[in-house]
């Protein structure tokens, strides 16, 4: 057959079921594909364009699809194998058709390397999820069918690989879409390459008894037909067929039987007009032959998840040969053979309910489509059953199933927590992406890691979508940052108590602490702080556990205050509760917290100061004029960490601080500096002098002073030394 003859045949096929098809557009697509594929050849030496023509023929012949699908099938390899681009096809034809072609190409690019069952299930789901328009998957299945039919020209390795893919991915998808006829063909073709010996055994056994079997089938067919005519039951068709090789094969293996032992080598179909007649015919069959107990199935009352409906029964004929009889209406029959593709012919939908929610979408669509025409119906039939999942590949080709909106962080933790914890970045389809990139179906995700990575940041908890990733990030903080968690946890616990007006000291180290620990899973307060710190527990929950005790305390305090204020003599008023300070520093709202003085500005009592809650080392105290504490330098995400601190009444005897002296260098300069310090009774912790080639000196001092007044007098004294130009308190 020439290319032109093949095309004419296609047009004739379409004309038979859809005379109103857009033949001008189909014509244009044929010429476009023919010209673009040029002199490309298939493996068997035929012009490449015979492949898209054959795929279009399957789409027309077997699926009776609309004009756009035919055009999509004709062009389906153009983006992948020719110079044509998505934009070219969108311009020449339409964006919808370009989407179909691009959709088929995307499915073609998906690679299958893993063979585990779970992986296969994910791959199937991914293909469905990638398919925005159901016609894409129908064209792809037709494409695969034609490739399988012409597989003999491929290498043995390719045959095995494609057959496995077909058996594991495409046949199950065809089954789910209710396309039994194509599912069988795909299975039989795959079996032929996957187990040639087993396949040939079945086929040759069927062949050798063909005459015998055909005579048997004709006899049974005649018996059924004459009985139906006798009883005046209208029917469309009665016919027998052999079960297809793969179904026999599977039964032989599953039940460890030889071919002769497999029941149901034959299946008969009785196609009638109404559902009532289905049940009538069932009674007639059971009357005519002896039914095998327990083999009757009513898929009309309870359709299969893929919408299959039929009555099945297995009976034994007069000559002792068992066979199956399937009874259904014409509509049920078409849906069984062609599945989703048949639906546009039957816009009334189907009666009965399926339990599987996955197929709800088909039913929903059917219900909504009752008043639209055929072309429009198939057009709007979209696959949205995996809307809440996204499927991505590892660089090795393993498929991972993540919640929709998942990011590279989720992917990394799904591989292993060690991968997530050492993650420094991510590439998607070979390009670097931000960590909050939303993964798309079919993305290839590569996680960049480093041994010395900092580990996850707390922000990741907000970015990650999967509970798995979040759990693992929390786990990391729990393990790696115990010290920091304890400090943070303690701060939140104190703040929560303060909020209720309960001083920390009335809980910690008291009976209340024992009560609290008994009511939580933690052995020590540090364990509890750590848990609050990493987010496994909350300060609020902790306080709630001792709610009763706290409210009792709280009432007691109220009573004390009331009693105090009722006193007439103001002198007897209880002085305001003095907060205990740490190293002379009172931290607003907190007591007993670790305090350290920042090295950059070394504050002393009398200086204006401000505190910063560090990660892990308590509160660090700066001078207000320290550049490190300047409001302009404060990071927005750390605003909450800057807190007010003041000097308490119980300051220490002395505080270490630094001074820088700039002077004209001369003999005995350092000696005079020491003398000045000694006359002001200042202890020197360190003295470090250096000179510059142009005759100047810089003396760096670390001294201990009692407060800012003491420090000022020291600075004045130093300034009086001959040659000293400047005395500075370094900061920043
Ligand atoms: Mn193809």
XYZ file of C-alpha atoms and ligand atoms in Angstrom:
733
model
C 0.000 0.000 0.000
C 1.416 3.400 -0.951
C 1.428 6.292 1.485
C -1.369 7.924 -0.496
C -3.461 4.767 -0.451
C -2.946 4.480 3.277
C -4.120 8.065 3.707
C -7.160 7.555 1.459
C -8.091 4.541 3.549
C -7.837 6.666 6.711
C -10.119 9.332 5.235
C -12.640 6.662 4.264
C -12.580 5.220 7.793
C -13.216 8.632 9.329
C -15.986 9.396 6.829
C -17.789 6.215 7.893
C -18.198 7.242 11.510
C -17.883 11.021 11.364
C -18.950 12.497 7.994
C -18.761 15.990 9.478
C -15.056 15.748 10.361
C -12.750 18.619 9.374
C -11.205 16.926 6.348
C -9.397 20.078 5.190
C -7.517 20.206 8.494
C -6.808 16.464 8.432
C -5.485 16.853 4.876
C -3.218 19.675 5.952
C -1.906 17.614 8.876
C -1.131 14.671 6.612
C 0.864 16.865 4.209
C 2.613 18.621 7.112
C 3.680 15.303 8.684
C 4.723 13.868 5.305
C 6.859 16.909 4.470
C 8.397 17.267 7.901
C 9.316 13.612 8.300
C 10.751 13.891 4.763
C 12.791 10.849 3.893
C 13.048 9.550 7.466
C 12.612 5.790 7.461
C 11.221 3.266 9.911
C 13.321 0.249 10.930
C 11.651 -1.892 8.267
C 12.639 0.588 5.551
C 9.198 2.082 4.957
C 8.725 5.883 4.922
C 8.415 7.197 8.498
C 5.093 8.890 7.775
C 3.448 5.456 7.565
C 3.785 5.334 11.366
C 1.739 8.445 12.201
C -0.706 7.381 9.492
C -1.119 3.997 11.179
C -1.536 5.637 14.578
C -4.227 7.905 13.143
C -5.839 4.817 11.612
C -6.003 3.170 15.067
C -7.376 6.361 16.584
C -10.082 6.422 13.898
C -10.777 2.714 13.534
C -10.778 1.609 17.114
C -11.533 4.727 19.075
C -13.671 6.790 16.658
C -12.120 9.989 17.985
C -12.688 13.569 16.816
C -10.845 15.574 14.138
C -8.371 17.155 16.541
C -7.343 13.721 17.790
C -6.773 12.510 14.220
C -4.661 15.581 13.489
C -2.812 15.118 16.789
C -2.082 11.494 15.863
C -0.798 12.482 12.402
C 1.525 15.095 13.939
C 2.397 13.187 17.109
C 6.107 12.665 16.317
C 6.690 16.069 14.678
C 7.972 17.933 17.754
C 10.071 14.977 18.894
C 11.557 13.908 15.554
C 11.415 16.866 13.138
C 12.323 20.530 13.105
C 8.746 21.544 13.898
C 8.253 23.262 17.262
C 5.297 23.722 19.547
C 4.960 27.293 18.277
C 4.983 26.157 14.638
C 2.161 23.699 15.227
C 0.201 26.149 17.370
C 0.430 28.679 14.521
C -0.230 26.286 11.618
C -2.993 24.353 13.354
C -4.102 25.462 16.818
C -2.741 25.711 20.351
C -5.007 22.799 21.348
C -3.476 20.580 18.680
C 0.015 21.740 19.673
C -0.861 20.774 23.263
C -1.883 17.317 22.102
C 1.367 16.801 20.204
C 3.495 18.236 23.014
C 1.590 16.079 25.517
C 2.318 12.898 23.552
C 5.994 13.927 23.216
C 6.277 14.450 26.971
C 4.965 10.959 27.618
C 7.456 9.635 25.065
C 10.299 11.275 26.960
C 9.401 9.589 30.246
C 11.898 6.839 30.917
C 11.288 3.617 32.714
C 14.155 2.076 34.561
C 12.832 0.664 37.764
C 10.848 -2.519 37.872
C 9.393 -2.562 41.356
C 5.625 -2.747 41.531
C 5.333 0.469 43.498
C 7.458 2.301 40.922
C 5.248 1.030 38.135
C 2.137 2.198 39.912
C 3.698 5.635 40.354
C 4.712 5.758 36.703
C 1.183 4.938 35.621
C -0.162 7.634 37.890
C 2.420 10.084 36.620
C 1.488 9.497 32.994
C -2.128 10.081 33.871
C -1.289 13.169 35.901
C 0.845 14.589 33.083
C -2.074 14.187 30.726
C -4.066 17.365 30.860
C -6.269 16.216 27.986
C -7.462 12.593 27.934
C -6.939 12.494 24.162
C -3.186 12.656 24.752
C -3.205 9.302 26.503
C -5.524 7.794 23.891
C -3.178 8.871 21.078
C -0.216 7.607 23.107
C -1.845 4.204 23.562
C -2.560 4.052 19.808
C 1.097 5.018 19.167
C 2.277 2.267 21.489
C -0.076 -0.238 19.873
C 1.370 0.435 16.439
C 4.932 0.286 17.756
C 4.195 -3.060 19.386
C 2.648 -4.392 16.187
C 5.848 -3.560 14.310
C 8.267 -4.568 17.061
C 9.837 -7.425 15.070
C 12.255 -5.009 13.400
C 13.753 -3.832 16.687
C 16.724 -5.309 18.530
C 15.965 -8.027 21.054
C 16.910 -5.733 23.917
C 14.553 -3.020 22.742
C 11.795 -5.571 22.205
C 12.070 -6.762 25.805
C 12.275 -3.277 27.239
C 9.322 -1.895 25.276
C 7.268 -4.998 25.974
C 7.859 -4.739 29.697
C 6.879 -1.090 29.618
C 3.768 -1.909 27.644
C 2.782 -4.744 29.963
C 3.396 -2.736 33.121
C 2.361 0.740 32.106
C 0.235 1.012 28.996
C -1.905 -2.129 29.236
C -2.984 -1.259 32.807
C -3.781 2.300 31.720
C -5.861 0.971 28.820
C -7.594 -1.300 31.326
C -8.343 1.578 33.658
C -9.776 3.604 30.855
C -11.967 0.586 30.106
C -10.388 -0.119 26.691
C -10.444 -3.925 26.838
C -9.760 -4.566 23.185
C -6.551 -2.532 23.155
C -5.515 -3.854 26.523
C -5.688 -7.426 25.201
C -3.783 -6.607 22.078
C -1.051 -4.840 24.080
C -0.810 -7.740 26.507
C -0.614 -10.396 23.798
C 2.016 -8.458 21.841
C 4.074 -7.931 24.997
C 3.847 -11.571 26.021
C 5.123 -12.573 22.600
C 8.447 -10.852 23.346
C 8.608 -11.338 27.098
C 7.996 -15.097 27.072
C 8.172 -16.274 23.463
C 8.104 -19.957 24.474
C 5.043 -19.650 26.676
C 3.294 -17.516 24.091
C 4.014 -19.892 21.212
C 2.899 -22.877 23.260
C -0.517 -21.331 23.775
C -0.865 -19.981 20.247
C 0.169 -23.235 18.578
C -2.070 -25.270 20.859
C -4.991 -23.010 19.974
C -4.043 -23.254 16.280
C -3.822 -27.032 16.269
C -7.330 -27.358 17.587
C -8.721 -24.430 15.686
C -11.086 -26.458 13.501
C -12.360 -28.398 16.492
C -12.820 -25.241 18.554
C -14.530 -23.363 15.791
C -16.999 -26.164 15.251
C -17.710 -26.160 18.980
C -18.230 -22.407 19.073
C -20.570 -22.477 16.083
C -22.608 -25.216 17.710
C -23.058 -23.328 20.972
C -23.772 -20.094 19.162
C -26.506 -21.847 17.155
C -28.028 -23.360 20.283
C -28.263 -20.025 22.031
C -29.585 -18.163 18.992
C -32.356 -20.654 18.280
C -33.484 -20.670 21.890
C -33.653 -16.826 21.946
C -35.670 -16.799 18.718
C -37.905 -19.529 20.080
C -38.622 -17.460 23.193
C -38.988 -14.218 21.235
C -36.136 -12.371 22.930
C -34.678 -9.709 20.609
C -30.862 -9.721 20.454
C -28.207 -7.840 18.499
C -25.609 -10.534 18.298
C -24.438 -13.864 19.689
C -20.870 -14.923 19.101
C -18.099 -17.001 20.583
C -14.400 -16.273 20.793
C -11.292 -17.854 22.220
C -9.911 -16.205 25.318
C -6.867 -14.212 24.322
C -3.437 -15.814 24.843
C -2.309 -13.608 27.721
C -5.451 -14.293 29.740
C -4.942 -18.052 29.265
C -1.262 -17.628 30.114
C -2.015 -15.795 33.330
C -4.522 -18.395 34.452
C -2.078 -21.221 33.706
C 0.572 -19.595 35.837
C -1.617 -18.269 38.613
C -3.367 -21.588 39.059
C -0.435 -23.831 38.014
C -2.578 -25.525 35.391
C -1.895 -26.939 31.984
C -3.683 -25.486 29.058
C -6.239 -28.321 29.052
C -7.104 -27.660 32.659
C -7.834 -23.994 32.215
C -11.565 -23.443 32.210
C -12.919 -20.560 30.192
C -10.942 -21.141 27.042
C -14.056 -19.889 25.331
C -16.212 -16.907 25.965
C -19.570 -16.251 24.373
C -21.207 -12.904 24.153
C -24.869 -12.201 23.953
C -25.597 -8.582 23.107
C -29.192 -7.516 23.753
C -31.175 -4.289 23.791
C -32.173 -3.752 27.379
C -30.894 -4.440 30.868
C -34.059 -6.449 31.590
C -33.221 -8.694 28.641
C -29.740 -9.303 30.078
C -31.286 -10.955 33.104
C -33.831 -12.821 30.937
C -31.038 -14.235 28.820
C -29.141 -15.277 31.934
C -32.104 -17.402 33.009
C -32.287 -18.951 29.546
C -28.568 -19.814 29.536
C -28.796 -21.434 32.971
C -31.745 -23.414 31.692
C -29.880 -24.501 28.577
C -26.581 -25.475 30.240
C -25.481 -26.536 33.693
C -24.089 -23.497 35.576
C -20.916 -23.931 37.642
C -21.673 -22.804 41.174
C -19.974 -19.655 42.391
C -19.003 -18.500 38.913
C -21.819 -16.037 38.349
C -20.909 -12.368 38.537
C -23.284 -9.423 38.234
C -21.236 -6.470 36.997
C -24.430 -4.713 35.925
C -25.615 -4.303 39.509
C -22.027 -3.643 40.642
C -19.943 -2.229 37.766
C -16.161 -2.613 37.871
C -14.164 0.509 38.750
C -13.379 1.077 35.094
C -17.120 1.243 34.378
C -17.279 -2.257 32.904
C -20.773 -3.722 33.017
C -21.893 -7.225 32.081
C -23.328 -10.447 33.479
C -20.798 -13.278 33.597
C -21.563 -16.923 34.104
C -19.661 -20.126 33.462
C -21.583 -23.173 32.337
C -20.866 -26.717 31.095
C -22.176 -27.660 27.667
C -23.735 -30.928 26.567
C -20.318 -32.275 25.565
C -18.781 -31.490 28.971
C -16.744 -28.471 27.804
C -16.996 -25.465 30.153
C -17.366 -21.983 28.738
C -18.125 -18.483 29.891
C -21.099 -16.449 28.736
C -21.098 -12.655 28.962
C -24.434 -10.903 28.600
C -24.667 -7.146 28.092
C -26.374 -4.355 26.163
C -24.797 -2.776 23.068
C -23.853 0.319 25.054
C -22.181 -1.754 27.768
C -20.407 -3.669 25.045
C -18.984 -0.576 23.361
C -17.818 0.811 26.682
C -16.174 -2.514 27.494
C -14.336 -2.570 24.186
C -13.357 1.066 23.824
C -13.799 2.508 27.307
C -13.556 6.234 27.745
C -13.368 6.651 23.995
C -16.812 5.121 23.601
C -18.434 7.483 26.033
C -18.998 10.353 23.749
C -21.463 8.173 21.915
C -23.370 7.517 25.102
C -23.890 10.789 26.779
C -26.545 9.419 29.046
C -23.748 7.989 31.145
C -24.078 4.723 32.946
C -26.303 3.527 35.690
C -24.940 1.998 38.835
C -22.234 3.199 41.118
C -18.596 2.378 41.464
C -16.842 2.329 44.779
C -13.573 3.619 43.545
C -13.338 7.366 43.910
C -10.592 7.533 41.278
C -13.154 7.120 38.563
C -15.542 9.659 39.959
C -14.179 12.211 37.529
C -15.366 10.227 34.529
C -18.820 9.951 35.971
C -18.884 13.604 36.966
C -17.857 14.603 33.507
C -20.433 12.351 31.947
C -23.132 13.881 34.070
C -22.078 17.382 33.077
C -21.800 16.556 29.420
C -25.293 15.327 28.690
C -26.211 18.239 26.492
C -22.986 18.830 24.601
C -22.079 17.359 21.272
C -19.591 14.622 20.684
C -16.617 16.701 19.585
C -16.966 19.017 22.515
C -17.374 16.226 25.007
C -14.138 14.454 24.253
C -12.456 17.840 24.200
C -13.395 18.643 27.769
C -12.789 15.198 29.163
C -9.729 15.943 31.254
C -7.891 13.753 33.641
C -7.846 15.326 37.045
C -7.799 12.343 39.288
C -4.337 12.984 40.668
C -4.743 16.688 41.277
C -3.352 16.476 44.796
C -0.193 14.584 43.884
C 2.918 15.365 41.891
C 5.284 12.798 40.373
C 8.962 13.513 39.833
C 12.080 11.606 38.843
C 15.409 11.159 40.541
C 18.403 11.547 38.178
C 18.481 7.713 38.080
C 14.891 7.559 36.861
C 13.111 6.485 40.037
C 9.688 8.008 40.396
C 8.685 9.652 43.632
C 5.173 10.592 44.528
C 4.878 13.804 46.580
C 2.000 15.995 47.680
C 1.045 18.726 45.195
C 3.071 21.885 45.805
C 6.059 19.874 47.017
C 9.503 21.501 46.824
C 13.047 20.161 46.372
C 13.240 20.001 50.191
C 10.402 17.466 50.234
C 12.104 15.488 47.523
C 15.457 15.488 49.350
C 13.921 14.196 52.567
C 11.945 11.569 50.677
C 15.230 10.154 49.417
C 16.852 10.053 52.852
C 17.066 12.334 55.851
C 20.843 12.481 55.374
C 20.297 13.886 51.873
C 17.935 16.535 53.211
C 20.238 17.464 56.074
C 23.283 17.925 53.851
C 21.359 19.700 51.085
C 22.852 22.936 49.806
C 20.723 23.451 46.711
C 18.734 21.746 43.979
C 18.603 21.372 40.235
C 15.407 20.690 38.323
C 15.838 19.502 34.752
C 19.541 20.450 35.080
C 18.851 24.018 36.153
C 19.451 25.457 39.608
C 16.168 26.347 41.282
C 15.303 28.069 44.570
C 14.430 25.742 47.436
C 10.803 26.823 47.378
C 10.397 25.897 43.685
C 7.113 24.020 43.169
C 7.852 20.674 41.527
C 5.961 19.780 38.336
C 5.003 16.353 37.046
C 7.885 14.720 35.207
C 10.565 17.047 36.624
C 13.970 15.456 37.090
C 15.174 16.574 40.503
C 18.778 16.516 41.595
C 19.751 17.447 45.133
C 23.101 19.176 45.665
C 24.741 18.219 48.927
C 27.932 19.046 50.813
C 29.590 17.313 53.744
C 29.977 20.570 55.622
C 26.450 21.820 54.899
C 24.892 23.841 57.714
C 21.883 21.565 57.909
C 18.273 22.634 57.499
C 17.112 26.084 58.510
C 13.942 26.673 60.465
C 12.420 28.313 57.381
C 12.439 24.924 55.701
C 9.667 23.876 58.042
C 7.478 26.440 56.313
C 8.611 25.552 52.792
C 8.270 21.766 53.081
C 4.847 20.398 52.134
C 5.140 16.784 53.235
C 4.801 15.768 56.842
C 7.675 13.382 56.214
C 10.084 16.233 55.427
C 8.856 18.392 58.277
C 9.186 15.518 60.724
C 12.734 14.850 59.618
C 13.718 18.524 59.837
C 12.323 18.702 63.369
C 14.217 15.534 64.185
C 17.409 17.210 63.058
C 16.881 20.257 65.221
C 16.069 17.989 68.101
C 19.329 16.100 67.747
C 21.810 18.695 66.474
C 20.784 21.846 68.252
C 20.048 20.694 71.742
C 21.828 23.602 73.448
C 20.142 26.158 71.263
C 16.781 24.439 71.690
C 17.131 24.506 75.453
C 17.804 28.245 75.480
C 14.996 28.996 73.022
C 12.613 26.638 74.767
C 13.375 28.170 78.121
C 12.839 31.662 76.820
C 9.416 30.731 75.416
C 8.459 28.969 78.626
C 9.452 31.991 80.709
C 7.602 34.326 78.381
C 4.488 32.167 78.606
C 4.628 32.233 82.424
C 5.259 35.948 82.445
C 2.202 36.375 80.267
C 0.170 34.812 83.086
C 1.949 36.920 85.714
C 3.822 34.014 87.252
C 7.528 34.523 87.959
C 9.784 31.824 86.633
C 11.275 31.282 90.074
C 7.921 30.145 91.446
C 7.849 27.225 89.043
C 11.439 26.219 88.491
C 13.015 24.412 91.405
C 9.689 24.154 93.234
C 7.115 21.435 93.683
C 5.351 22.843 90.671
C 8.274 21.759 88.535
C 7.922 18.183 89.789
C 4.193 18.265 89.012
C 4.866 19.654 85.567
C 7.463 17.035 84.687
C 5.120 14.275 85.844
C 2.492 15.545 83.444
C 4.824 15.656 80.438
C 6.912 12.904 78.869
C 10.127 14.694 79.844
C 12.498 13.637 82.598
C 14.144 17.011 83.157
C 13.357 20.644 82.520
C 16.148 20.751 79.947
C 14.515 17.892 78.045
C 11.274 19.814 78.049
C 12.952 23.081 76.963
C 14.713 21.191 74.183
C 11.379 19.798 72.989
C 9.818 23.264 73.022
C 12.892 24.560 71.192
C 12.628 22.174 68.256
C 8.863 22.401 68.076
C 7.979 18.941 69.365
C 6.175 20.503 72.325
C 4.978 24.008 73.080
C 5.354 26.381 75.985
C 1.612 26.858 75.941
C 1.023 23.126 76.324
C 3.533 23.009 79.165
C 1.724 25.774 81.002
C -1.642 24.148 80.313
C -0.474 20.972 82.021
C -0.184 22.896 85.307
C -3.112 25.136 84.589
C -4.861 24.569 87.918
C -1.781 25.129 90.031
C -0.948 28.244 88.073
C -4.365 29.773 88.408
C -4.221 29.094 92.143
C -0.882 30.904 92.325
C -2.209 33.673 90.202
C -5.199 34.191 92.523
C -2.869 34.189 95.500
C -0.802 36.980 93.937
C -3.924 38.966 93.239
C -4.981 38.622 96.850
C -1.536 39.739 98.041
C -1.653 42.799 95.852
C -5.166 43.619 96.966
C -4.127 43.296 100.593
C -1.089 45.502 99.979
C -2.996 48.286 98.289
C -5.628 48.342 101.043
C -2.955 49.290 103.579
C -3.309 52.914 104.618
C 0.333 53.641 105.197
C 2.125 53.968 101.884
C 5.436 53.181 103.579
C 4.153 49.715 104.312
C 3.332 49.054 100.683
C 5.187 46.021 99.489
C 7.948 47.282 97.214
C 7.575 46.248 93.621
C 8.967 42.783 93.125
C 12.564 43.243 92.189
C 13.659 41.132 89.351
C 16.870 39.357 90.073
C 19.611 40.328 87.693
C 22.339 38.275 86.092
C 25.802 39.835 86.200
C 24.118 43.131 87.021
C 21.812 43.007 84.004
C 18.026 42.924 84.184
C 16.500 41.411 81.092
C 13.013 42.633 80.517
C 10.530 39.856 81.036
C 13.054 37.182 81.860
C 14.985 36.159 84.861
C 17.769 33.683 85.397
C 18.874 33.849 81.845
C 22.400 33.545 80.644
C 23.942 36.975 79.986
C 27.186 37.851 78.281
C 28.738 41.141 77.319
C 29.474 41.628 73.676
C 33.149 41.788 72.791
C 32.605 44.449 70.151
C 31.597 47.249 72.513
C 32.250 45.965 76.070
C 29.551 47.934 77.957
C 30.007 49.019 81.551
C 27.374 50.113 84.118
C 26.010 53.537 83.210
C 26.156 52.865 79.465
C 22.880 52.768 77.570
C 22.473 49.123 76.641
C 20.314 46.761 74.621
C 20.081 42.955 74.593
C 19.994 40.413 71.809
C 18.699 36.869 72.344
C 21.341 34.762 70.628
C 20.941 31.283 69.306
C 22.535 29.224 71.995
C 24.352 31.639 74.298
C 21.630 33.471 76.111
C 21.345 37.229 75.913
C 24.222 39.244 74.575
C 24.449 42.848 75.810
C 25.556 45.721 73.547
C 25.948 49.418 74.029
C 23.169 51.301 72.317
C 25.776 53.175 70.284
C 27.436 49.960 69.089
C 27.187 49.744 65.305
C 26.267 46.065 65.663
C 23.159 47.096 67.550
C 22.238 49.960 65.228
C 18.570 49.692 64.203
C 19.587 49.876 60.546
C 21.667 46.717 60.923
C 18.966 44.651 62.597
C 17.559 41.928 60.375
C 13.756 41.974 60.090
C 13.465 38.283 60.947
C 15.354 39.020 64.168
C 13.387 42.023 65.367
C 11.822 39.855 68.043
C 15.209 38.964 69.408
C 16.169 42.535 70.398
C 15.004 43.138 73.920
C 15.277 45.834 76.524
C 17.897 45.326 79.209
C 18.892 47.589 82.065
C 21.582 47.677 84.687
C 20.378 46.172 87.941
C 21.090 47.417 91.447
C 23.354 44.493 92.143
C 26.087 45.210 89.591
C 29.420 43.455 89.916
C 32.511 45.154 91.272
C 34.112 45.553 87.902
C 33.535 45.035 84.222
C 36.113 44.471 81.543
C 36.140 46.983 78.728
C 38.430 48.139 75.944
C 40.076 51.462 75.081
C 42.133 52.557 72.091
C 44.730 55.300 72.521
C 46.209 57.163 69.531
C 49.374 59.084 70.290
C 52.548 60.584 68.864
C 55.150 57.940 69.627
C 57.800 58.779 72.164
C 59.958 57.098 74.760
C 58.130 56.095 77.943
C 54.649 56.534 76.401
C 53.487 53.093 77.570
C 55.055 53.677 80.955
C 53.056 56.933 81.393
C 49.856 55.137 80.346
C 50.459 52.472 83.029
C 51.056 55.147 85.615
C 47.798 56.937 84.751
C 45.895 53.679 85.057
C 47.492 52.945 88.364
C 46.623 56.392 89.827
C 42.953 55.823 88.911
C 43.040 52.364 90.548
C 42.279 50.593 87.316
C 43.232 46.960 86.818
C 44.858 46.250 83.460
C 43.922 42.958 81.812
C 45.915 43.474 78.646
C 47.991 46.133 77.003
C 49.057 45.981 73.413
C 51.099 48.727 71.744
C 52.118 49.075 68.139
C 53.824 51.856 66.229
C 53.524 53.047 62.671
C 56.532 53.892 60.436
C 55.514 57.568 60.435
C 55.986 57.893 64.204
C 52.534 57.271 65.661
C 51.477 54.723 68.273
C 48.285 52.781 68.809
C 47.791 51.333 72.273
C 45.006 48.870 72.793
C 43.952 48.417 76.424
C 41.667 46.001 78.172
C 40.899 47.195 81.669
C 38.414 46.520 84.451
C 36.298 49.450 85.664
C 33.389 49.688 88.077
C 31.132 51.822 85.878
C 30.962 54.516 83.204
C 31.927 57.266 85.650
C 35.070 55.407 86.590
C 35.743 54.855 82.890
C 35.345 58.589 82.095
C 37.865 59.556 84.727
C 40.313 56.999 83.312
C 39.810 58.416 79.835
C 40.322 61.997 81.048
C 43.540 61.005 82.803
C 44.828 59.239 79.701
C 44.017 62.240 77.564
C 46.231 64.462 79.720
C 49.314 62.383 78.891
C 51.678 64.251 76.643
C 51.422 63.208 72.999
C 48.011 61.464 73.349
C 45.680 62.703 70.637
C 42.633 60.548 71.092
C 41.161 58.046 73.555
C 38.359 55.935 72.144
C 35.992 53.204 73.248
C 36.072 50.833 70.316
C 32.795 49.362 69.093
C 31.678 47.293 66.158
Mn 5.233 7.479 17.520
